[in-house]
PDB file of C-alpha atoms and ligand atoms in Angstrom:
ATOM      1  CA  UNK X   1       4.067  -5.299 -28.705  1.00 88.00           C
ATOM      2  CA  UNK X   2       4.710  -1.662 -29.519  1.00 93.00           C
ATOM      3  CA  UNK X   3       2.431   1.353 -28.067  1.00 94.00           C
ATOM      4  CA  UNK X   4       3.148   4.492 -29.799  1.00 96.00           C
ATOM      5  CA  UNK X   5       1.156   8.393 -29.506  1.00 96.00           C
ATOM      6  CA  UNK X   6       2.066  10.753 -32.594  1.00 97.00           C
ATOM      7  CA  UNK X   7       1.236  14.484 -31.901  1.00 97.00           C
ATOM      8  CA  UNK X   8       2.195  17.140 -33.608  1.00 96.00           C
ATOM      9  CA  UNK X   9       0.490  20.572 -34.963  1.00 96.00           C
ATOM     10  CA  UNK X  10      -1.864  20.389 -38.072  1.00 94.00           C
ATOM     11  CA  UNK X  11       0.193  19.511 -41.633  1.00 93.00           C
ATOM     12  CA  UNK X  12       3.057  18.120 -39.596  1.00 95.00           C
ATOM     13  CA  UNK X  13       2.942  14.992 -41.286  1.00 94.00           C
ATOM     14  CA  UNK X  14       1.425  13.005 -38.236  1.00 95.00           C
ATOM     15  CA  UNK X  15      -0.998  10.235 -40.440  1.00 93.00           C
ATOM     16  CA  UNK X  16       1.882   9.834 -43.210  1.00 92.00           C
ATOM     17  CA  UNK X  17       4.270   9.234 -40.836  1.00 96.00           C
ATOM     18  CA  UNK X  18       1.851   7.011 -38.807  1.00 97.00           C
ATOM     19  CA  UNK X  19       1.092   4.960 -41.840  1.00 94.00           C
ATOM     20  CA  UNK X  20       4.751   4.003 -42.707  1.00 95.00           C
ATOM     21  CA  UNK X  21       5.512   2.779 -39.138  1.00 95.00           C
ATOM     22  CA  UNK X  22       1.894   1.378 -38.793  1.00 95.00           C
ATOM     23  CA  UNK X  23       2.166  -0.579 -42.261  1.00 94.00           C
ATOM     24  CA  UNK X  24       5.765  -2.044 -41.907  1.00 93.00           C
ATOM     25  CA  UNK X  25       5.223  -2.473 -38.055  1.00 93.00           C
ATOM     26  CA  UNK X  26       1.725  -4.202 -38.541  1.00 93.00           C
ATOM     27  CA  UNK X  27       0.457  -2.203 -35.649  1.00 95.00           C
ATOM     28  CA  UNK X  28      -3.080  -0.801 -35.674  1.00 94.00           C
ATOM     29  CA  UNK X  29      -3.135   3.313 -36.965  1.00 95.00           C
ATOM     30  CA  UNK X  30      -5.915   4.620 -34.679  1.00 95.00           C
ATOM     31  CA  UNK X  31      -6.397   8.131 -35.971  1.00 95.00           C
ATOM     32  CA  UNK X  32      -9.331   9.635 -34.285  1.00 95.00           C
ATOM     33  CA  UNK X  33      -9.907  12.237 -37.088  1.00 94.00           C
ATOM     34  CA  UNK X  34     -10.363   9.786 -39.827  1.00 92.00           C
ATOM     35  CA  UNK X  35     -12.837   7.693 -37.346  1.00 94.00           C
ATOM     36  CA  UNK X  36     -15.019  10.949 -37.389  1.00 95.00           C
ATOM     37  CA  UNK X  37     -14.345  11.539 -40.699  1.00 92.00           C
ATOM     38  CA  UNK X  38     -15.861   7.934 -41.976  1.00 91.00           C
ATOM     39  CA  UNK X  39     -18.259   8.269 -39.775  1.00 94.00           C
ATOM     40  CA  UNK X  40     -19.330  11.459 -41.309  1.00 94.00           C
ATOM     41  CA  UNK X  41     -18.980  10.222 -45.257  1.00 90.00           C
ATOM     42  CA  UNK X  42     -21.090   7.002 -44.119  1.00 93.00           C
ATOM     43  CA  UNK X  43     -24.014   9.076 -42.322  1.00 95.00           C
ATOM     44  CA  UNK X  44     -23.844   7.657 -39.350  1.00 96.00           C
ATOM     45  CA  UNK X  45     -25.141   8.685 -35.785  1.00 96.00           C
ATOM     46  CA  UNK X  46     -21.883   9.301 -34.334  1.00 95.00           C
ATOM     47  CA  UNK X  47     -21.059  11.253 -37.811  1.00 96.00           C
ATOM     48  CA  UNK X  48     -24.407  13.740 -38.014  1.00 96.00           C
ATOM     49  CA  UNK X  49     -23.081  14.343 -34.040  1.00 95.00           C
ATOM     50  CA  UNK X  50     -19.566  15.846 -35.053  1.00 96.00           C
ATOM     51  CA  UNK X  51     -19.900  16.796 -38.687  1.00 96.00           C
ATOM     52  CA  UNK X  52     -20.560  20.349 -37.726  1.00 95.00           C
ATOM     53  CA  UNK X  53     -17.976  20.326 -34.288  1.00 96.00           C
ATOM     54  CA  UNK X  54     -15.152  19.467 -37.061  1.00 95.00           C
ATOM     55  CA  UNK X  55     -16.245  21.807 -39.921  1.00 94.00           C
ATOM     56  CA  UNK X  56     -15.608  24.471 -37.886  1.00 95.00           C
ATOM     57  CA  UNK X  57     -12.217  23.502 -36.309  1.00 94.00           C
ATOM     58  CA  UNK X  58     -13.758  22.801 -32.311  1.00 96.00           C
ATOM     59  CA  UNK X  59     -12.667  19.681 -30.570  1.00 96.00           C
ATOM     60  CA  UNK X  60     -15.156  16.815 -30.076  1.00 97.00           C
ATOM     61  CA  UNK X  61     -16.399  16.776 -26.721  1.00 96.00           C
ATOM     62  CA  UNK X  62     -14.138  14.521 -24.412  1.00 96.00           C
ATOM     63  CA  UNK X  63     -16.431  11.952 -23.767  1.00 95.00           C
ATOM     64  CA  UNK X  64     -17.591  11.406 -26.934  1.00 95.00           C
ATOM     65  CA  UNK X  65     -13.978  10.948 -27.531  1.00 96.00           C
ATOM     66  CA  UNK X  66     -13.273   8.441 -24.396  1.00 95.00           C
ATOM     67  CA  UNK X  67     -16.076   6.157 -25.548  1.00 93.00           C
ATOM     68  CA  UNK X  68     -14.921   6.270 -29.346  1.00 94.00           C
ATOM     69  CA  UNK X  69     -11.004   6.047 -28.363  1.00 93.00           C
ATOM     70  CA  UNK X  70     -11.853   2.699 -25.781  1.00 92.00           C
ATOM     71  CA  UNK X  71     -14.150   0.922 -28.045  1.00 91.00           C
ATOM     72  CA  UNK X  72     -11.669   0.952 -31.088  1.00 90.00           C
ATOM     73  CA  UNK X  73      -8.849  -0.368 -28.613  1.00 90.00           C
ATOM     74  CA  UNK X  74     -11.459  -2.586 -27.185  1.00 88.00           C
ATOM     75  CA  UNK X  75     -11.482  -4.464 -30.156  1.00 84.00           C
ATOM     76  CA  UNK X  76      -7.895  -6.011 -29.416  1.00 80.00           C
ATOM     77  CA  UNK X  77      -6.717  -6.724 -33.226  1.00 84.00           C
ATOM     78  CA  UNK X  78      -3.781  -5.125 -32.456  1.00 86.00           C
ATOM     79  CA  UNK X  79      -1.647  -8.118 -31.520  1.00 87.00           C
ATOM     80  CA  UNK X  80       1.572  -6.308 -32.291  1.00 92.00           C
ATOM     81  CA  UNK X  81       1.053  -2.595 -31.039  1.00 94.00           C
ATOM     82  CA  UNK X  82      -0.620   0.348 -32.095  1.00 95.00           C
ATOM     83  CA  UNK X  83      -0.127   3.680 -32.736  1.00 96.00           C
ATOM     84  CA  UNK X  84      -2.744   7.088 -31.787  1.00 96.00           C
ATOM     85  CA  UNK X  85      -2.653   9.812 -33.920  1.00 96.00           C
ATOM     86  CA  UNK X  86      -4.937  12.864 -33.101  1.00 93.00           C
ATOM     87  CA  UNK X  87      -5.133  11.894 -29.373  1.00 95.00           C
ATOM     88  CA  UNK X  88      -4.641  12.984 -26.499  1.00 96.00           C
ATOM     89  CA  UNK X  89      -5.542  16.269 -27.281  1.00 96.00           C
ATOM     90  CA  UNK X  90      -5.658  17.964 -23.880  1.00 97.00           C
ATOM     91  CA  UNK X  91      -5.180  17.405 -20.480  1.00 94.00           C
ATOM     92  CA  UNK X  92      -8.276  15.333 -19.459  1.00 95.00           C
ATOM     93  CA  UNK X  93      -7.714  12.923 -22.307  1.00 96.00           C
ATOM     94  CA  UNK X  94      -4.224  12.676 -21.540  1.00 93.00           C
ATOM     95  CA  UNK X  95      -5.098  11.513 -17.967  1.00 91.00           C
ATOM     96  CA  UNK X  96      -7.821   9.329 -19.595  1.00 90.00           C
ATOM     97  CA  UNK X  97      -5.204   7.064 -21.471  1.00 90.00           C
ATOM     98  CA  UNK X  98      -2.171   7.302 -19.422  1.00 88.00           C
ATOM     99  CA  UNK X  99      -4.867   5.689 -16.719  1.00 88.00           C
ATOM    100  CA  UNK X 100      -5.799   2.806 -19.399  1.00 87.00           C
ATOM    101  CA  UNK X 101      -2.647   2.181 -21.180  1.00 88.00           C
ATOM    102  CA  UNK X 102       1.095   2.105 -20.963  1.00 88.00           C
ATOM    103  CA  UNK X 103       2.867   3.182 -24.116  1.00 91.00           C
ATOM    104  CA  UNK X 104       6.194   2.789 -25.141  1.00 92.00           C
ATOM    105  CA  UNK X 105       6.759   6.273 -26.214  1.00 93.00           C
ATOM    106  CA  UNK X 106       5.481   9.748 -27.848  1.00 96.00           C
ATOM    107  CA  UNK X 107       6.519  10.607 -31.415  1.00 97.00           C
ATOM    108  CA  UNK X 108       6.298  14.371 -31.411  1.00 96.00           C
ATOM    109  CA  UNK X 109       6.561  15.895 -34.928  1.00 97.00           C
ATOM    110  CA  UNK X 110       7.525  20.145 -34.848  1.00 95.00           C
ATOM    111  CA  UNK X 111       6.623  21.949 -37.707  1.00 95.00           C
ATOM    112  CA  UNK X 112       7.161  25.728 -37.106  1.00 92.00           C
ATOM    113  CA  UNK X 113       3.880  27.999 -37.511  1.00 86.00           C
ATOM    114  CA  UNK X 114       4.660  29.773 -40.752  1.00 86.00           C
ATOM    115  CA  UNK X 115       5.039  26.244 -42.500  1.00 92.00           C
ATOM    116  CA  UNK X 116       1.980  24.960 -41.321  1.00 95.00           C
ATOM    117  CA  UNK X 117      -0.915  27.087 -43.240  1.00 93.00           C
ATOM    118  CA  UNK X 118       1.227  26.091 -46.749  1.00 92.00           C
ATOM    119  CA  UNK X 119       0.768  22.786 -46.044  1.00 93.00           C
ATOM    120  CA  UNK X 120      -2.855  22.294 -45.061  1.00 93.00           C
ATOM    121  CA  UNK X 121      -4.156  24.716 -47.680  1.00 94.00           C
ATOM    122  CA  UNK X 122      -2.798  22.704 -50.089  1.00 94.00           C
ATOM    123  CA  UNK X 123      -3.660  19.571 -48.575  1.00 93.00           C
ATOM    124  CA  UNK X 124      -6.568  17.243 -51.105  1.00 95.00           C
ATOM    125  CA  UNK X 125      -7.301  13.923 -50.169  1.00 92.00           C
ATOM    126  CA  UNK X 126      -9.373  11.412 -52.922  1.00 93.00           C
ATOM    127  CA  UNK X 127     -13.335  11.392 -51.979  1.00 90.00           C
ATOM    128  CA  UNK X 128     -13.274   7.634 -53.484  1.00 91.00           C
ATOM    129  CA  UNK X 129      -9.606   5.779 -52.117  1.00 90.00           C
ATOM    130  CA  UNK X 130      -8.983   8.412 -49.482  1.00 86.00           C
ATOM    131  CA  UNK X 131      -5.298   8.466 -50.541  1.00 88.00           C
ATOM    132  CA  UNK X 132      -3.666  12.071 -49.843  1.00 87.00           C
ATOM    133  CA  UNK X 133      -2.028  15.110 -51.939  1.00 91.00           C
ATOM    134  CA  UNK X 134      -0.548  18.223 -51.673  1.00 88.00           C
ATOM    135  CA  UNK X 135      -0.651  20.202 -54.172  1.00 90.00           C
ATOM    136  CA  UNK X 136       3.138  21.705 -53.101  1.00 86.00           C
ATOM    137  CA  UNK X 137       5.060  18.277 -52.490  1.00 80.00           C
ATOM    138  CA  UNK X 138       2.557  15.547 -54.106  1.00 84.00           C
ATOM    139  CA  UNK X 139       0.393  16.775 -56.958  1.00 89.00           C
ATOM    140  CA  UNK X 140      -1.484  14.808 -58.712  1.00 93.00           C
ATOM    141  CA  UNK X 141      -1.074  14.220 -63.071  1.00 94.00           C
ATOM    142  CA  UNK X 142      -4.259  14.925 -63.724  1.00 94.00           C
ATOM    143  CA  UNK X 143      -5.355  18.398 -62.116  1.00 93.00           C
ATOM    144  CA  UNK X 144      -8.410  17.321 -59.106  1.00 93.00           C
ATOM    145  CA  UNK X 145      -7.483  13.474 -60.177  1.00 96.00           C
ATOM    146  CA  UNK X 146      -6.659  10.584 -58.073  1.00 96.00           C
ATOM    147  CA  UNK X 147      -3.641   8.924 -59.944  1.00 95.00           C
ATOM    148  CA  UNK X 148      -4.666   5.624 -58.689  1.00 95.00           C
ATOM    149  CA  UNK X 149      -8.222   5.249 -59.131  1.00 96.00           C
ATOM    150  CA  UNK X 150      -9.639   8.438 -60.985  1.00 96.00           C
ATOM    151  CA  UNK X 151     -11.905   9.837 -58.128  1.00 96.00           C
ATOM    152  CA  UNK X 152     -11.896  13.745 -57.797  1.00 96.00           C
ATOM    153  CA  UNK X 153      -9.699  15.614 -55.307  1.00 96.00           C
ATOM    154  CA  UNK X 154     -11.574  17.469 -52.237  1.00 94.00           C
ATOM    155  CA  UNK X 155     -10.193  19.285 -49.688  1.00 94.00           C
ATOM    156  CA  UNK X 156     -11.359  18.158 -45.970  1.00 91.00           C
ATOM    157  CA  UNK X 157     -13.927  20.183 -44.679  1.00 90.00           C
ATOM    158  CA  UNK X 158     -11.646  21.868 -41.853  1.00 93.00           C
ATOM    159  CA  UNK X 159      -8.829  22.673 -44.370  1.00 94.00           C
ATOM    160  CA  UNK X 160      -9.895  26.408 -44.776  1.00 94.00           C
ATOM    161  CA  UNK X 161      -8.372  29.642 -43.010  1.00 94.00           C
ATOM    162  CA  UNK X 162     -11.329  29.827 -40.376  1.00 95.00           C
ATOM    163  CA  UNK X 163     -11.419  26.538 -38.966  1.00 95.00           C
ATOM    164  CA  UNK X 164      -7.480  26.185 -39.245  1.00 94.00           C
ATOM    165  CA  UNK X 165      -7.149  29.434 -37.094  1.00 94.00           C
ATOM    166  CA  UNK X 166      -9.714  27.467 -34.530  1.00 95.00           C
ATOM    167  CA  UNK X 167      -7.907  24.460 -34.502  1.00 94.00           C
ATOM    168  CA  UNK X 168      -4.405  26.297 -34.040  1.00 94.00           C
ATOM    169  CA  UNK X 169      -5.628  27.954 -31.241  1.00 95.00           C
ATOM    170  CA  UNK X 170      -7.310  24.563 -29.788  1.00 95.00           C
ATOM    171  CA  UNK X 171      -3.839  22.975 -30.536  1.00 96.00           C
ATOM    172  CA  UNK X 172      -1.409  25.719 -28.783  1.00 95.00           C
ATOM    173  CA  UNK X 173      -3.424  25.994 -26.099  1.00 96.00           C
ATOM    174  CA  UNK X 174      -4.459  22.169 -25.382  1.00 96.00           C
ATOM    175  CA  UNK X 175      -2.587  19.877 -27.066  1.00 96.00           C
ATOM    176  CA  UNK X 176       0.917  21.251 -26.813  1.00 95.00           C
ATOM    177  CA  UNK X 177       1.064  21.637 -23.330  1.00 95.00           C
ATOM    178  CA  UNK X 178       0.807  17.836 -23.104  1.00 94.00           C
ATOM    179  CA  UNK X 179       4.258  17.175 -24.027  1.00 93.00           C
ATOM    180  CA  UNK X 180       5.554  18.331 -21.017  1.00 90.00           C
ATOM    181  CA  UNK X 181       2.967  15.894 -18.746  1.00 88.00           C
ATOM    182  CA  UNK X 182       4.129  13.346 -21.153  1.00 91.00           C
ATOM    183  CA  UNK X 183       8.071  13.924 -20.994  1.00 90.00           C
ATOM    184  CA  UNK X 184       7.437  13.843 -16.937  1.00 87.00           C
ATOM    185  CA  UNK X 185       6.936  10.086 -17.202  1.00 83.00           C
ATOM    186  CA  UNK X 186       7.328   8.806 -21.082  1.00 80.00           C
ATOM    187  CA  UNK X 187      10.056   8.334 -23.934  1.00 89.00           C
ATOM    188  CA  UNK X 188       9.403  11.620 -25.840  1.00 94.00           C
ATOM    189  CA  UNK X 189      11.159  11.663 -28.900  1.00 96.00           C
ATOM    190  CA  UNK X 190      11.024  15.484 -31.013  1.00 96.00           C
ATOM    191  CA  UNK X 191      11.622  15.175 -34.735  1.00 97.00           C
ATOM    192  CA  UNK X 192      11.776  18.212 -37.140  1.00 97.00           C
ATOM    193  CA  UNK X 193       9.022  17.872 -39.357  1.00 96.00           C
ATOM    194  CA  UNK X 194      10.446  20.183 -41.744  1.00 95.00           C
ATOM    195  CA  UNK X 195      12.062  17.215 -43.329  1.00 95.00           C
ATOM    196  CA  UNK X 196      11.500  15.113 -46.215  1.00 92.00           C
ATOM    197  CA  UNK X 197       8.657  12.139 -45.656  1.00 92.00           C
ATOM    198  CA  UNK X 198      11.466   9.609 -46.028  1.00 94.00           C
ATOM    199  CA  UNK X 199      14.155  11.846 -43.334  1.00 96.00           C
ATOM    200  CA  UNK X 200      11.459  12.028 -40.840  1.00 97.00           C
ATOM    201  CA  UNK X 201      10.896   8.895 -41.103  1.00 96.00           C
ATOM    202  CA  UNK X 202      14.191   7.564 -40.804  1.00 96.00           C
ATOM    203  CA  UNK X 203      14.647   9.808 -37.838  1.00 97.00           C
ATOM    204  CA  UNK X 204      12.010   8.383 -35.672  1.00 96.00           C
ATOM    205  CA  UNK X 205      13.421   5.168 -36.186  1.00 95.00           C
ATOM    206  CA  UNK X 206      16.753   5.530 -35.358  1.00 95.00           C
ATOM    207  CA  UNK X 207      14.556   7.593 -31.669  1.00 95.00           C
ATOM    208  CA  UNK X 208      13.062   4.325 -30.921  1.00 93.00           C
ATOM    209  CA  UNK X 209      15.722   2.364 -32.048  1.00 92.00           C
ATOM    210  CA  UNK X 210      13.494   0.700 -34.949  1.00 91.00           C
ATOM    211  CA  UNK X 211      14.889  -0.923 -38.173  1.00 87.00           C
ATOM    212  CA  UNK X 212      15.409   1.547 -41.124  1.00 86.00           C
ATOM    213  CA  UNK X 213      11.777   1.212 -43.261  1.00 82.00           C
ATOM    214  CA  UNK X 214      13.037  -1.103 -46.613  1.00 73.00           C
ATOM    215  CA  UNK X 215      11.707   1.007 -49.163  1.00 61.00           C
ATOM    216  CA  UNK X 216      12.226   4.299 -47.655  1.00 53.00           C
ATOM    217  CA  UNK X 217       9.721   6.812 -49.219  1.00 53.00           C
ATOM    218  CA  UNK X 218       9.993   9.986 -51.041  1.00 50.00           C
TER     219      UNK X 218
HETATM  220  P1  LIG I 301      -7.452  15.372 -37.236  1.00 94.26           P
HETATM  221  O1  LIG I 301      -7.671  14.554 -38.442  1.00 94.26           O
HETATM  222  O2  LIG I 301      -6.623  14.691 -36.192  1.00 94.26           O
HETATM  223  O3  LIG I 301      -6.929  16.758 -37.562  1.00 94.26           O
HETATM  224  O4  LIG I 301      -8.886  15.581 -36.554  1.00 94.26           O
HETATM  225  C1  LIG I 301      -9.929  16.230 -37.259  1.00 94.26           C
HETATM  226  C2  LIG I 301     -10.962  16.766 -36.283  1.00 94.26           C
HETATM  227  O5  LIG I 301     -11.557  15.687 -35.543  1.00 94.26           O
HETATM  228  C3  LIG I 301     -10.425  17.718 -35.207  1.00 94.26           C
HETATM  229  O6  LIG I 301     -10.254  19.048 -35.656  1.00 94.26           O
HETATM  230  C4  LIG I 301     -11.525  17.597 -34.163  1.00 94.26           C
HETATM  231  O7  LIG I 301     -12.692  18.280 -34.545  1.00 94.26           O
HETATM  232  C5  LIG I 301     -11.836  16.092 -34.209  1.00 94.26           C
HETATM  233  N1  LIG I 301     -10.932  15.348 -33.312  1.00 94.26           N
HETATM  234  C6  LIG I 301      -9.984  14.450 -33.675  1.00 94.26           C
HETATM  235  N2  LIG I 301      -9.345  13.976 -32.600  1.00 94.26           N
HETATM  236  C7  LIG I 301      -9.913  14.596 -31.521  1.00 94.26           C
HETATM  237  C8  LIG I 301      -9.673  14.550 -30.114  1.00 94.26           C
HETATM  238  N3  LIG I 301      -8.733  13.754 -29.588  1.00 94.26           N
HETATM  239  N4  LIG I 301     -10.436  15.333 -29.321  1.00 94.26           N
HETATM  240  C9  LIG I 301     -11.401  16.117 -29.817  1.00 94.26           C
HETATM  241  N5  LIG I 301     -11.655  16.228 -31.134  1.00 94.26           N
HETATM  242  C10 LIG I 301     -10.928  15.466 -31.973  1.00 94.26           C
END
C-alpha cells in the first residue's frame, strides 16, 4: 500500500505526473480540482456551489473540502495506495489529513515563477475525453482538436491572468508554507519541474525508490 501527496505551484506538472505513477502503480489519483471540475460539467449541487469560487481563482471553503476529500477516501477502492493532488492546500487541511491518514511521502514538484504563467496560458484540455494540451510542449494536429476523439479544445475556466494571479497568491501564501510542516515529520522529496515529463518522472522514482515507469513518456 502506497500513500502519496503531490503539491506543487500551478503548471508544475502535478496531475501528469500523478497519472503516470497512479496508472502503473494502480493507486487511486484523487485530484480535488478535477472532482470540482466534474462536478461542475455534470450540474451538480456540489458543482453550482464552487463553479463561481474556482472561476475566479479562490479556494473552496475548507469544509466543503474535508467532507469531499473523506468521502472519496471513504470509498476504500484503493487497495494498493493512493495519491492527492491539489490537497492539502493550507494549514487547516494539512492538520485535517495528517490527523486521518499516514502517508508514505510528499512529492513536491518546483517550477520557478516566470515558467509558470507560459505554461498555464497555454494549457487546453478536451471538453469531450478530458485529455490535456499545451499548446508549447503538446499541441494538438488539428488546431482546437482532440487528436484522439475530435472534441474541441477549451481552456479551464481559471486558466486566465486574473484568476491565475488569485490562485498564485492563494498558493505562496497557503500552500507553500506546508512543506515545511510536512518535512517536520514526512519523506519530502523536491523535484525540478523544469524537466521533461519523462525526467521528472524518472526522478521521483528513483526519490521513493520506485521501479523506472516501462514506457517512459515524452
Ligand atoms: P486544481 O485543479 O488543483 O488547480 O484546482 C482547481 C480549483 O479547485 C482551485 O483553484 C480551487 O478553487 C479548487 N480547489 C482544488 N483543491 C482545493 C483545496 N484543497 N482547497 C480549496 N480549493 C481547492
Amino acid at each position: 500500500m502506497r500513500k502519496y501527496v503531490i503539491m506543487g505551484i500551478q503548471g508544475s506538472g502535478k496531475g501528469t505526473q500523478a497519472k503516470l505513477l497512479a496508472d502503473d502503480l494502480n493507486l487511486e489519483h484523487i485530484s480535488v480540482g478535477d472532482l470540482f471540475r466534474w462536478n461542475v460539467q455534470h450540474r451538480t449541487k456540489l458543482g453550482a456551489q464552487v463553479k463561481r469560487i474556482i472561476a475566479a481563482g479562490h479556494l473552496v471553503d475548507d469544509d466543503l473540502v474535508e467532507s469531499v476529500v473523506r468521502r472519496r477516501l471513504d470509498d476504500h477502492d484503493w487497495n494498493f495506495g493512493f495519491i492527492v493532488d491539489g490537497f492539502p492546500r493550507n494549514a487547516r487541511q494539512a492538520e485535517f489529513f495528517l490527523e486521518s491518514y499516514d502517508i508514505d511521502g510528499v512529492i513536491d514538484l518546483h517550477l520557478p515563477d516566470e515558467e509558470v504563467a507560459r505554461r498555464v496560458l497555454a494549457r487546453r484540455l478536451c471538453s469531450q475525453c478530458g485529455l490535456d494540451y499545451n499548446l508549447i510542449a503538446h499541441r494538438p494536429a488539428v488546431a482546437d482538436t482532440c487528436d484522439v476523439c475530435g472534441g474541441r479544445l477549451i481552456a479551464r475556466a481559471d486558466d486566465n491572468p486574473e484568476a491565475l494571479a488569485v490562485r498564485l497568491q492563494a498558493y505562496h501564501e497557503q500552500t507553500r508554507p506546508l512543506i515545511e510542516i510536512f518535512q517536520r515529520k514526512e519523506f519530502v522529496a523536491t523535484i525540478d519541474a523544469t524537466l521533461s515529463v519523462a525526467e521528472v518522472q524518472a526522478a521521483v522514482r528513483q526519490r521513493f525508490a520506485l521501479p523506472p515507469l516501462s514506457a517512459p513518456q515524452a
